[in-house]
Coordinates of C-alpha atoms and ligand atoms in Angstrom, one line a residue:
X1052 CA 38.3 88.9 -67.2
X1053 CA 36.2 90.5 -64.6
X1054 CA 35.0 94.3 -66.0
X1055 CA 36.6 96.1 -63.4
X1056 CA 41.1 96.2 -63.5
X1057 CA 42.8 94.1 -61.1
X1058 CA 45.8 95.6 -58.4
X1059 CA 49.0 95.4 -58.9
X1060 CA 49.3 93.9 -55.6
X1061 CA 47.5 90.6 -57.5
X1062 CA 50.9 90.0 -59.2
X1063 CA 53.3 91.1 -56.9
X1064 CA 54.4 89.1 -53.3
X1065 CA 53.7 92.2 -50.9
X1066 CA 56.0 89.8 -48.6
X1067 CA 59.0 89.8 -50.3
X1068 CA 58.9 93.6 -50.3
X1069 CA 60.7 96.2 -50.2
X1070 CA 62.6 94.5 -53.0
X1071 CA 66.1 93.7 -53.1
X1072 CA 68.2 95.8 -55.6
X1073 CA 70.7 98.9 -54.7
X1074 CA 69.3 101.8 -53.1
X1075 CA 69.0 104.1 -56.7
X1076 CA 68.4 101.1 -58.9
X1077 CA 65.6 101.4 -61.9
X1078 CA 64.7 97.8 -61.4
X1079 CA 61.8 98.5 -58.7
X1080 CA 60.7 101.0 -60.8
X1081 CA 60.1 99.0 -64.2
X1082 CA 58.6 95.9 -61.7
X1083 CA 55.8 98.1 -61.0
X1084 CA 55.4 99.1 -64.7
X1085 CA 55.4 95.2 -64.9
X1086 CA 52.8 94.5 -62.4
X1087 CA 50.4 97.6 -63.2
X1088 CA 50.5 96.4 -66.8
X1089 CA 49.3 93.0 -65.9
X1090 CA 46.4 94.4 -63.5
X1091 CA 45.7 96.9 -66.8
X1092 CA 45.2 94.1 -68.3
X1093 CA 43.7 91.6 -65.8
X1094 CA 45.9 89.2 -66.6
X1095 CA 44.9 85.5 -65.2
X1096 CA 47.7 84.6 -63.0
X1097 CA 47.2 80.9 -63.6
X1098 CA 48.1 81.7 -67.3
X1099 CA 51.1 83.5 -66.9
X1100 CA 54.7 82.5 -66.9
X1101 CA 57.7 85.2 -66.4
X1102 CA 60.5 84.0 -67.4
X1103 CA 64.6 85.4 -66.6
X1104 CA 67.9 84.2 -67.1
X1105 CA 70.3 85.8 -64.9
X1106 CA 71.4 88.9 -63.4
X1107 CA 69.8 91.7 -61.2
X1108 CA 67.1 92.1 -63.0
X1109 CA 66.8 88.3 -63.6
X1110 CA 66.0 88.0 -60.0
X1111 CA 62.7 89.7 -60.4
X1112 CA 60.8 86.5 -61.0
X1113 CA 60.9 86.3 -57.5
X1114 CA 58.3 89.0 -56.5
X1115 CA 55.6 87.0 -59.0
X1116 CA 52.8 85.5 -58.1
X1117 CA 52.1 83.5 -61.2
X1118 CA 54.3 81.2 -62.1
X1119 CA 57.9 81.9 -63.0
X1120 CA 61.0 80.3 -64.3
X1121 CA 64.7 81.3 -63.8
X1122 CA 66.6 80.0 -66.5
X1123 CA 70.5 79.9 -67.3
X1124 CA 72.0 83.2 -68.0
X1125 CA 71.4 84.4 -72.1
X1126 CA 68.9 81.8 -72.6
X1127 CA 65.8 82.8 -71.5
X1128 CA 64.6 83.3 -75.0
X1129 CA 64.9 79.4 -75.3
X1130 CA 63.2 78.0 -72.2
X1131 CA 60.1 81.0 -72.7
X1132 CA 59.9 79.5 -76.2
X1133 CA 59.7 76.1 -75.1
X1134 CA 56.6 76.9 -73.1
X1135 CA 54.6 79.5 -75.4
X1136 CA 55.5 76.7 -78.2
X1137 CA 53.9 73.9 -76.0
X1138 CA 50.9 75.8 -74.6
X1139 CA 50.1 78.9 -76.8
X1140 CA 47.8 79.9 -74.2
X1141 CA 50.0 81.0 -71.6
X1142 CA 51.0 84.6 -71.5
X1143 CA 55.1 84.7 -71.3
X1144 CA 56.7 87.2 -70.3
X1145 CA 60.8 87.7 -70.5
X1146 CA 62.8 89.8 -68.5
X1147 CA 66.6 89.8 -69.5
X1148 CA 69.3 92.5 -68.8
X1149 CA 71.1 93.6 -71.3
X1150 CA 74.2 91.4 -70.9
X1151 CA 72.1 88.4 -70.6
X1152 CA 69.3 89.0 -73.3
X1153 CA 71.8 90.9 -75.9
X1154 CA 75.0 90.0 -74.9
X1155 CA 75.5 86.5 -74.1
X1156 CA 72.2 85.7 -75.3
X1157 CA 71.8 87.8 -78.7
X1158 CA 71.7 85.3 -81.1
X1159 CA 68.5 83.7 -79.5
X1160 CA 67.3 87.0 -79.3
X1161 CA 67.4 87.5 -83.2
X1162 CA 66.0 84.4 -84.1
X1163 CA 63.0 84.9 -81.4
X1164 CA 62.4 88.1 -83.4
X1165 CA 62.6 86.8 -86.6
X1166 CA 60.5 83.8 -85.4
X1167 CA 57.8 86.2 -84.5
X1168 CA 56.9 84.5 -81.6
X1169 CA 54.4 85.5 -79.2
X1170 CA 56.5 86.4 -76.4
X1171 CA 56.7 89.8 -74.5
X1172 CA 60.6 90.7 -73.7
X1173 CA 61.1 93.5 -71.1
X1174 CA 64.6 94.1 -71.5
X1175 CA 66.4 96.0 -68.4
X1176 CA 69.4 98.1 -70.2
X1177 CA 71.4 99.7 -67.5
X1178 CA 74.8 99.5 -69.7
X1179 CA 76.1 97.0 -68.0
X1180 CA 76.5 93.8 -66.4
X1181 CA 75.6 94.3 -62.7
X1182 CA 75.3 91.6 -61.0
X1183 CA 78.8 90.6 -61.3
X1184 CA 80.3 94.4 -61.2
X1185 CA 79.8 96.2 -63.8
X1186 CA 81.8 94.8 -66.7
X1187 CA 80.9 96.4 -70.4
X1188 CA 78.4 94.8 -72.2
X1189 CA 76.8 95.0 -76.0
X1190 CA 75.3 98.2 -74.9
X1191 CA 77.6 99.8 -72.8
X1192 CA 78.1 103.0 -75.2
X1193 CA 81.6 103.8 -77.2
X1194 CA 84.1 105.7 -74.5
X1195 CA 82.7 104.6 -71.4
X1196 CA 84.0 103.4 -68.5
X1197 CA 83.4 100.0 -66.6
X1198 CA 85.7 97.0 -64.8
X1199 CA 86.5 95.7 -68.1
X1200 CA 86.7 98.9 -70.0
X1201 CA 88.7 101.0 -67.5
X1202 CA 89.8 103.7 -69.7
X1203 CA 86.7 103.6 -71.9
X1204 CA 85.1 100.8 -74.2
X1205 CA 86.7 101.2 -77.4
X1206 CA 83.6 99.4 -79.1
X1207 CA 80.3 100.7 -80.1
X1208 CA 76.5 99.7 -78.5
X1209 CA 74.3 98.0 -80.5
X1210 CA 70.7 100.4 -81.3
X1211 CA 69.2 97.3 -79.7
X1212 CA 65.9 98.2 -80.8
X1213 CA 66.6 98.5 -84.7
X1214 CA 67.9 94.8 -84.7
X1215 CA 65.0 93.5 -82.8
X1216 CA 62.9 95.6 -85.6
X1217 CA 65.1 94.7 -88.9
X1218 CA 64.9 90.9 -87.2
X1219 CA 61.4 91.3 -87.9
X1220 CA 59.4 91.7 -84.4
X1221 CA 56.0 92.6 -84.2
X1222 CA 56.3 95.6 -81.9
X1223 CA 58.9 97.2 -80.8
X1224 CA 59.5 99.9 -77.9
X1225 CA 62.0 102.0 -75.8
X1226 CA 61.1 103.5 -72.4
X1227 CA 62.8 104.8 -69.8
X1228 CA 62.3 104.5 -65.7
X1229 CA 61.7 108.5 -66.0
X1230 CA 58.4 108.3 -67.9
X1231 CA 56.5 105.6 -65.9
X1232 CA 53.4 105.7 -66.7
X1233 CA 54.8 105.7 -70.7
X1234 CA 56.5 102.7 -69.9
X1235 CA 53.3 100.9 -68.0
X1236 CA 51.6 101.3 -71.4
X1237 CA 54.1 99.9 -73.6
X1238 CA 54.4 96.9 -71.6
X1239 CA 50.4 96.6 -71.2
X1240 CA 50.4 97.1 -75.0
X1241 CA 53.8 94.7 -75.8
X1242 CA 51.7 91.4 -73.6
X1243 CA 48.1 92.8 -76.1
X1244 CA 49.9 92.4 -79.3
X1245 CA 50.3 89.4 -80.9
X1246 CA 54.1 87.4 -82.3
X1247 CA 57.6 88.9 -80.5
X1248 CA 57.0 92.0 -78.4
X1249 CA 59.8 93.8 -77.5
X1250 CA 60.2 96.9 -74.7
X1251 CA 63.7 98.1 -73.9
X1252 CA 63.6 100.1 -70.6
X1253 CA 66.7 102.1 -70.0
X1254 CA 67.4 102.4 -66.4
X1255 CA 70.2 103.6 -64.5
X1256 CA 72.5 101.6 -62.4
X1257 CA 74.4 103.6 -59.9
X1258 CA 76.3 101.1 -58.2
X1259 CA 78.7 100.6 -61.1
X1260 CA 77.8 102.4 -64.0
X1261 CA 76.9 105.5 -62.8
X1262 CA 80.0 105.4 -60.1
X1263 CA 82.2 105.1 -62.9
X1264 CA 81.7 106.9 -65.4
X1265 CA 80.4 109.9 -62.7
X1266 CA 77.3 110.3 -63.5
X1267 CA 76.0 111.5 -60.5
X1268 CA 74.0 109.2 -58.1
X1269 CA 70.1 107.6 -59.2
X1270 CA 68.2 111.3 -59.3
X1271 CA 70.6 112.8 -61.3
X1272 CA 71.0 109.8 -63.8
X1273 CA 67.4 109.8 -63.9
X1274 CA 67.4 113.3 -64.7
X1275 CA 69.3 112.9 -67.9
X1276 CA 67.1 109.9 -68.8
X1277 CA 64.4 112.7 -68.9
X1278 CA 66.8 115.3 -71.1
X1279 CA 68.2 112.7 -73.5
X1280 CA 64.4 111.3 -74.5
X1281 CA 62.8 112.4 -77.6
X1282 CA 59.4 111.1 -78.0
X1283 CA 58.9 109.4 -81.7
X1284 CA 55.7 111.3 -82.2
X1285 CA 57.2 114.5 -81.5
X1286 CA 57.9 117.0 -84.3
X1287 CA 62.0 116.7 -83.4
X1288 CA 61.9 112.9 -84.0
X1289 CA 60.1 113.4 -86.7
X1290 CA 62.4 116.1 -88.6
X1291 CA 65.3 113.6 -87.6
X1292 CA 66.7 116.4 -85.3
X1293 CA 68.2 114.4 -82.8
X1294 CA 71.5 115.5 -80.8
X1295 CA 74.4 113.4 -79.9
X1296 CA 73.6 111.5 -76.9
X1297 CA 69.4 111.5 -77.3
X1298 CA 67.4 108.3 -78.4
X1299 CA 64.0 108.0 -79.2
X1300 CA 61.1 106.7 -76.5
X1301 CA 57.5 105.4 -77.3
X1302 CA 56.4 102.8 -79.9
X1303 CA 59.1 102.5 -82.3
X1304 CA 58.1 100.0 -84.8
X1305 CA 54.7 97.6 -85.1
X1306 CA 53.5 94.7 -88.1
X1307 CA 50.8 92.1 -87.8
X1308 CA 52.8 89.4 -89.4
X1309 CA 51.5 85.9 -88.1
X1310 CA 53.4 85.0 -85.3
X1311 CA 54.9 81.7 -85.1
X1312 CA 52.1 79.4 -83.5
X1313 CA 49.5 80.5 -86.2
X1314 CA 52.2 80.2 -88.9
X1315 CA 52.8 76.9 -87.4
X1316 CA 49.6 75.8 -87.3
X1317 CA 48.8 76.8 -91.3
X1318 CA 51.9 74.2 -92.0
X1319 CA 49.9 71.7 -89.8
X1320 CA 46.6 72.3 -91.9
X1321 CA 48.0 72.4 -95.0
X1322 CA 50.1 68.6 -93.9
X1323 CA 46.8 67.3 -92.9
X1324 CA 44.9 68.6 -95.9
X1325 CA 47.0 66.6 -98.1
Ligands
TPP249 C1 77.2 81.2 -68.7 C2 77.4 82.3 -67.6 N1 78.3 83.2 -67.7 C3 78.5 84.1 -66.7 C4 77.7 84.1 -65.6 C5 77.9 85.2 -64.5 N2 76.9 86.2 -64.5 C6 75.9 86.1 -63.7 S1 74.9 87.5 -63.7 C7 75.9 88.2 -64.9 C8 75.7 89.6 -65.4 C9 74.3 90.0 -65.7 O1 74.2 91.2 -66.3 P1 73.0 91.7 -67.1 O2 72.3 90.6 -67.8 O3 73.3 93.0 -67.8 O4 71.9 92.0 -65.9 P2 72.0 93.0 -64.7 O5 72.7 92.3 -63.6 O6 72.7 94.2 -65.1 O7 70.5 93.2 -64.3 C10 77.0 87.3 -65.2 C11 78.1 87.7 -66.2 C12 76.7 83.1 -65.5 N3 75.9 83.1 -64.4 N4 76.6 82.2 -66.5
SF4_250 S1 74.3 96.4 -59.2 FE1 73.3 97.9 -60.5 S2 71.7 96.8 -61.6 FE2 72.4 95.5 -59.8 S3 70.9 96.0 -58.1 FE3 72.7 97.4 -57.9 S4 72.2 99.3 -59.1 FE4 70.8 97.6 -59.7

């Protein structure tokens, strides 16, 4: 690590810009929290692997310069944990949407957390599936409306963030697209920390989401990103004073259990010991 931060640019394929994703959409926003938080940390590219399943936010591999692997949609968590498991010195880093990393692909998502392995998941929750038109996922909140849910979702989100916790993760975090440079830090300090790192990014998706339910285009739903946040250090988190509709940013829950390599490696002592 050289003594002076790296660019973001180091990470990011300045060709393939401006990216992709709808005019409005979060997804740039919480790539560049991605890419500053590898420079932050000066990340060596030849040791990193991002890994995605699918979706819109699964395509962001693409803008990596380090290596990168696009899996099969929900299973991300099981081709990231292949590689950390065979080379424990990589850096892997997961980026799942919500329909692909808690949806279709929550189980593996509950037994990477409780397998406190050393990956970082950055985990795009824009309420719904949106790559294939908005249709409801495991987050989309009770009432709402998407293609699947026209006159509102009769079932409730999941708190995402309290399973990944009582599944036992290391850290655990929620930011929003709002408070960017709150955001670059969680990631920067999700890839620091050791065993299953977790940062939920809430992030608006106009296109179908937002469209349907009316919630204004991206400024607007960005706006109520910034009302609806209430920091976890702050005195009304704190006093559990939280209105309907609010949700808690910032570092939500940490441990320093062993994550699964060294735990793995006591088992292999202990064996050889014998
Ligand atoms: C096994 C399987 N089922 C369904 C699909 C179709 N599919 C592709 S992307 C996608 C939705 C992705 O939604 P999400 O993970 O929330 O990411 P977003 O597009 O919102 O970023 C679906 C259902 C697929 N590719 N594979
Ligand atoms: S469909 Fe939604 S999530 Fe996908 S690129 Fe467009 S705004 Fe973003």
């Amino acid at each position: 690590m050289s003594e002076q931060n790296a660019s973001w640019k180091e990470y990011i394929k300045e060709s393939m810009l401006p990216q992709m994703w709808c005019s409005g959409c979060g997804n740039g926003i919480v790539l560049g929290a991605l890419a500053r938080a590898m420079a932050k940390l000066n990340l060596e590219k030849n040791k990193v692997v991002v890994v995605t399943g699918i979706g819109c936010w699964g395509k962001a591999d693409d803008y990596f310069t380090c290596s990168a692997l696009h899996g099969t949609h929900g299973r991300a968590l099981a081709f990231a944990t292949g590689v950390k498991a065979a080379n424990p010195e990589l850096d892997v880093i997961v980026l799942m949407g919500d329909g692909d990393g808690v949806t279709i692909g929550g189980n593996h998502l509950i037994h990477a957390a409780r397998r406190n392995i050393d990956l970082t998941v950055v985990l795009l929750n824009n309420n719904n599936y949106g790559m294939t038109g908005g249709q409801a996922s495991a987050l989309t909140p009770l009432g709402m409306v998407t293609s699947t849910t026209k006159y509102g979702n009769p079932e409730r989100d999941l708190d995402i963030c309290s399973l990944v916790d009582a599944a036992g993760a290391n850290y655990v975090a929620r930011g929003t697209v709002y408070h960017v440079p709150q955001l670059d830090k969680l990631i920067s300090d999700g890839i620091n920390k050791k065993g299953f790192s977790f940062i939920e990014a809430l992030s608006p998706c106009p296109t179908h989401f937002g469209r349907r339910n009316k919630l204004g285009d991206a400024v607007k739903m960005v706006k109520t990103l910034k009302e609806n946040a209430v920091n976890v250090n702050s005195s009304q988190a704190q006093e559990g004073d939280l209105k309907e509709g609010s949700f808690l940013i910032g570092k939500l829950a940490e441990r320093y259990d062993d994550d699964f390599n060294t735990a793995y490696e006591k088992i292999r002592q202990k064996i050889k010991t014998k």
